PDB file of C-alpha atoms in Angstrom:
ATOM      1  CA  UNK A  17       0.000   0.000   0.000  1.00  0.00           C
ATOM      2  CA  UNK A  18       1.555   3.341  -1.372  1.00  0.00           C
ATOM      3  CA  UNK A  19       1.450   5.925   2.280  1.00  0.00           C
ATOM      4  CA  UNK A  20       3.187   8.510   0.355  1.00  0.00           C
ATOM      5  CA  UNK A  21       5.096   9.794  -2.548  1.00  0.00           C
ATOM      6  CA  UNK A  22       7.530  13.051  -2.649  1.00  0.00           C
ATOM      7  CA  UNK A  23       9.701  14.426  -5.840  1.00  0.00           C
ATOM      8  CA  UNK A  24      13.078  15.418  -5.343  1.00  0.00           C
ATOM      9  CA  UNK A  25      13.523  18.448  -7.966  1.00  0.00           C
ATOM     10  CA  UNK A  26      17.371  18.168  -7.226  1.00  0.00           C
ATOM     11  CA  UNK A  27      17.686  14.497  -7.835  1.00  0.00           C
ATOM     12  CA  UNK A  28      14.714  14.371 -10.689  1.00  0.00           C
ATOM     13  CA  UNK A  29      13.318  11.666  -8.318  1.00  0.00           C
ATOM     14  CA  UNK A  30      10.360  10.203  -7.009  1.00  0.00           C
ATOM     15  CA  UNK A  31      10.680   8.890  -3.533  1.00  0.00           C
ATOM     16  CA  UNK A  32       7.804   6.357  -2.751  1.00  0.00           C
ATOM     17  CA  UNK A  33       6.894   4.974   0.904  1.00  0.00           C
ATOM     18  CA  UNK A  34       5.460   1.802   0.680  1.00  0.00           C
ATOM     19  CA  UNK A  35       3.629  -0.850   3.451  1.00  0.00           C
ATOM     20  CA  UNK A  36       4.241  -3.994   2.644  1.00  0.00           C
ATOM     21  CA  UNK A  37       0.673  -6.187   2.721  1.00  0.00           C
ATOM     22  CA  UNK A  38       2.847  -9.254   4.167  1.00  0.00           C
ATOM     23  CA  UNK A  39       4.715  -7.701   7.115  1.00  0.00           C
ATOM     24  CA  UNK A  40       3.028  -4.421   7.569  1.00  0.00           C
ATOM     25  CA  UNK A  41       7.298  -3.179   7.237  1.00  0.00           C
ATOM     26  CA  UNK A  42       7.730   0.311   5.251  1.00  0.00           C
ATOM     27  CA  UNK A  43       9.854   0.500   2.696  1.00  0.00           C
ATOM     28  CA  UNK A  44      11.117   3.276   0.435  1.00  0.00           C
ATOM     29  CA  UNK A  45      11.453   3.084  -3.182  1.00  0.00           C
ATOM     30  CA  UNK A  46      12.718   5.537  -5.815  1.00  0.00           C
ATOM     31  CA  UNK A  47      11.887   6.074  -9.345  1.00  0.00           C
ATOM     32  CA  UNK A  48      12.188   8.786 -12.025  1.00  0.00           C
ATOM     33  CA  UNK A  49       8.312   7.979 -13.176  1.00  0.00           C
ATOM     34  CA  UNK A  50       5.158   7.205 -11.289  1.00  0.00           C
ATOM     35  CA  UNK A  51       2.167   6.475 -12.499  1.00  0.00           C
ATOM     36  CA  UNK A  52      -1.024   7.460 -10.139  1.00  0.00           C
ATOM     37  CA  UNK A  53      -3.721   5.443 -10.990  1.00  0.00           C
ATOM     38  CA  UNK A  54      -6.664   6.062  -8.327  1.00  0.00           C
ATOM     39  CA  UNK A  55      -9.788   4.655  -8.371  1.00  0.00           C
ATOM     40  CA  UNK A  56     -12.133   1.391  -7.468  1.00  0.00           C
ATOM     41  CA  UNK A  57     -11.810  -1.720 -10.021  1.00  0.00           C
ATOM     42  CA  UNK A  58     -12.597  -5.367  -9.609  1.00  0.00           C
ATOM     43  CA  UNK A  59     -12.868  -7.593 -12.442  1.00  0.00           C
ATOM     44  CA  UNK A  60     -15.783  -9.674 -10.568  1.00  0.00           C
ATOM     45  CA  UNK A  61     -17.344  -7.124  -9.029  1.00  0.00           C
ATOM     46  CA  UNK A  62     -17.551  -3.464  -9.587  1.00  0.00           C
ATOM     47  CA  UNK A  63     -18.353  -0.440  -7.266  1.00  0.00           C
ATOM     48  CA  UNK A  64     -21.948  -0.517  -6.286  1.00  0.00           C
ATOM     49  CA  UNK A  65     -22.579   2.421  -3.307  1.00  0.00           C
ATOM     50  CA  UNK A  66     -25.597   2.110  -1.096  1.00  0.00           C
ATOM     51  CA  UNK A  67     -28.333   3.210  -2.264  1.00  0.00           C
ATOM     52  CA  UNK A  68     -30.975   3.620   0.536  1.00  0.00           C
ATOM     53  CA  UNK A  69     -34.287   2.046  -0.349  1.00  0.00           C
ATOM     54  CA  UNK A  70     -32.866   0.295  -2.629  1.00  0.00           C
ATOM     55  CA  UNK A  71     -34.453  -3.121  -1.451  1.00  0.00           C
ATOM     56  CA  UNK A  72     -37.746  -1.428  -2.203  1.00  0.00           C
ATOM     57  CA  UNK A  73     -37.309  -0.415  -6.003  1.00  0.00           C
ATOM     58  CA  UNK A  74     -39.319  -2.730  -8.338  1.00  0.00           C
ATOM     59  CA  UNK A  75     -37.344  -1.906 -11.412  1.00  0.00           C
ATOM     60  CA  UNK A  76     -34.077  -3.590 -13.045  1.00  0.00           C
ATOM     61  CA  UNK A  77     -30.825  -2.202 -11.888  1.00  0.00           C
ATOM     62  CA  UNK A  78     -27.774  -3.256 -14.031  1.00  0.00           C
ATOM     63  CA  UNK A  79     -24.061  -2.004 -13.532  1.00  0.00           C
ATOM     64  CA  UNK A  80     -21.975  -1.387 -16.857  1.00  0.00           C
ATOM     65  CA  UNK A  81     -19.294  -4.196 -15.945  1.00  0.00           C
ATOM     66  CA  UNK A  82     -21.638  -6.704 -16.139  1.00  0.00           C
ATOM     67  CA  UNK A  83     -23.899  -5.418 -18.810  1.00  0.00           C
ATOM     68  CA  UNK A  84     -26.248  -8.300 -19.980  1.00  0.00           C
ATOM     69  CA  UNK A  85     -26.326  -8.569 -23.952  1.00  0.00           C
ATOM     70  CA  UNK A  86     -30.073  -9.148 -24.091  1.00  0.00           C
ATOM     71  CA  UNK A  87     -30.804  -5.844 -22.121  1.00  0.00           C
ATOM     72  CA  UNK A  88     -33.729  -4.698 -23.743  1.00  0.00           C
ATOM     73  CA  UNK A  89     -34.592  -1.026 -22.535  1.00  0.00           C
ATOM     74  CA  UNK A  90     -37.224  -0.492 -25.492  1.00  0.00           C
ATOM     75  CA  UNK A  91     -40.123   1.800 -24.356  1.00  0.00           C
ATOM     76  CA  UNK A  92     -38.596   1.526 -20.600  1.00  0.00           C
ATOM     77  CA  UNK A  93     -37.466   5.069 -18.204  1.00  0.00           C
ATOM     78  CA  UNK A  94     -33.764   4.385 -17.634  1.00  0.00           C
ATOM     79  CA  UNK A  95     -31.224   6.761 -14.887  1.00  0.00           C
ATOM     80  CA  UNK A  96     -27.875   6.472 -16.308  1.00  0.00           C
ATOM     81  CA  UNK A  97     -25.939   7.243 -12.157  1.00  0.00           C
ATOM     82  CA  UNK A  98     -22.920   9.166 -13.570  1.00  0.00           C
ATOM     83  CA  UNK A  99     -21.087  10.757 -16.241  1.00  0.00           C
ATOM     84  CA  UNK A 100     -17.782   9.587 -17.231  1.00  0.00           C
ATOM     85  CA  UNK A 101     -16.902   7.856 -20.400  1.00  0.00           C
ATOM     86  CA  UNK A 102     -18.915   4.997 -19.943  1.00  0.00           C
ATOM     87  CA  UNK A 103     -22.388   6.806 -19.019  1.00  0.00           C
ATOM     88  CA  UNK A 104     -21.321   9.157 -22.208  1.00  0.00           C
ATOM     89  CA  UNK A 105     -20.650   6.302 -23.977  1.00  0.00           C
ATOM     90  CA  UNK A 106     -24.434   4.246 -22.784  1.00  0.00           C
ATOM     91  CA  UNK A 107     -26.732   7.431 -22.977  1.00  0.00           C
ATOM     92  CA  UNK A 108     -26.846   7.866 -26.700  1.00  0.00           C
ATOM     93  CA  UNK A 109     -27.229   4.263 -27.510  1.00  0.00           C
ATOM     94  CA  UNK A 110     -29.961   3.919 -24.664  1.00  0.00           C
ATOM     95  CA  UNK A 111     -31.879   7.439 -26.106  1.00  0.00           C
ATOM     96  CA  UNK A 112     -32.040   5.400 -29.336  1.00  0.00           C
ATOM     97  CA  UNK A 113     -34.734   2.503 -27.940  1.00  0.00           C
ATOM     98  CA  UNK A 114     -35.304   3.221 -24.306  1.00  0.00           C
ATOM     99  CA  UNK A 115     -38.902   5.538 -23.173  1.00  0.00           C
ATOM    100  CA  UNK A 116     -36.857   7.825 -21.484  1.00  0.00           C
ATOM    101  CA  UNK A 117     -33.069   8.733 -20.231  1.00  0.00           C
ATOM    102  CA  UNK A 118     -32.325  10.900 -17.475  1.00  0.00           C
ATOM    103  CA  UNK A 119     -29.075  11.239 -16.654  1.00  0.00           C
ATOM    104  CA  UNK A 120     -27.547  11.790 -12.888  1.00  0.00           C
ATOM    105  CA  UNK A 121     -24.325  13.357 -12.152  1.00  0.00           C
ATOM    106  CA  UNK A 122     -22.417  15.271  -8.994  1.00  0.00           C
ATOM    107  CA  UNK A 123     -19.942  17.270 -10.850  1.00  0.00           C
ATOM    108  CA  UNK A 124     -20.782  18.882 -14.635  1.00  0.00           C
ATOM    109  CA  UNK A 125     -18.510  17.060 -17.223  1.00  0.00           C
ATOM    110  CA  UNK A 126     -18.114  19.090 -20.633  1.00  0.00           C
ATOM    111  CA  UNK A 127     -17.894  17.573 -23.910  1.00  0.00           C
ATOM    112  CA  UNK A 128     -16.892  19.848 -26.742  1.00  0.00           C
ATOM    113  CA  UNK A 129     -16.339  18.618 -30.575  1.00  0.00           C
ATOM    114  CA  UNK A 130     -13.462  19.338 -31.831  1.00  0.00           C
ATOM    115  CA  UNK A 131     -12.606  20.973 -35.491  1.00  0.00           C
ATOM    116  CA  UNK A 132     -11.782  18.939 -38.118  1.00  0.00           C
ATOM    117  CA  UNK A 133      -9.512  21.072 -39.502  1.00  0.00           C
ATOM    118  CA  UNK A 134      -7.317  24.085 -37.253  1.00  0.00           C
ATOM    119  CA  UNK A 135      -9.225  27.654 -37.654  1.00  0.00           C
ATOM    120  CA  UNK A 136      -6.023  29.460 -37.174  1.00  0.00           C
TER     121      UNK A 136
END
């Protein structure tokens, strides 16, 4: 488990404190990249929060790891919980058959096209 990481700007260094899973011992690593990859992933079993009442909602509720192929939304009201590349990815093809799509998000994301060609 990574407890901390500090860069040395004279020694172009990363200097990584590390507790071993085994021992619990700390140990202290160097290296001149790190990659920070933060967030939740389990092959088997992806991040569901608790959702209070949940045990009382009648309808289907289907996490985007585990996507079923015969998912049939035709006609149906869907809530998309989210908005990073995979909800982005979902909502248009779910618009396309489903009743309805609303969409539920904490923080704004922004998508912008881009030019196909530079206007400068």
């Amino acid at each position: 488990r990574v407890r901390g990481a500090a860069w040395s700007t004279a020694e172009a260094r990363w200097t990584v404190e590390i507790e071993r899973a085994d021992t619990g011992e700390t140990v202290s690593m160097t290296a001149n990249w790190l990659f920070c990859a933060g967030g939740y992933y389990r092959y088997d079993e992806g991040f569901t929060p608790r959702f209070e009442g949940r045990e009382r909602f009648a309808g289907q509720i289907v996490h985007p790891q585990h996507w079923p192929e015969d998912l049939d939304c035709a006609g149906k009201k869907v809530v998309v919980i989210g908005s990073g590349a995979t909800a982005v990815t979902l909502i248009p093809a779910l618009a396309d058959t489903a009743g309805h799509v609303t969409m539920l998000q904490r923080s704004p994301t922004y998508i912008l096209p881009v030019a196909s060609q530079d206007v400068i």
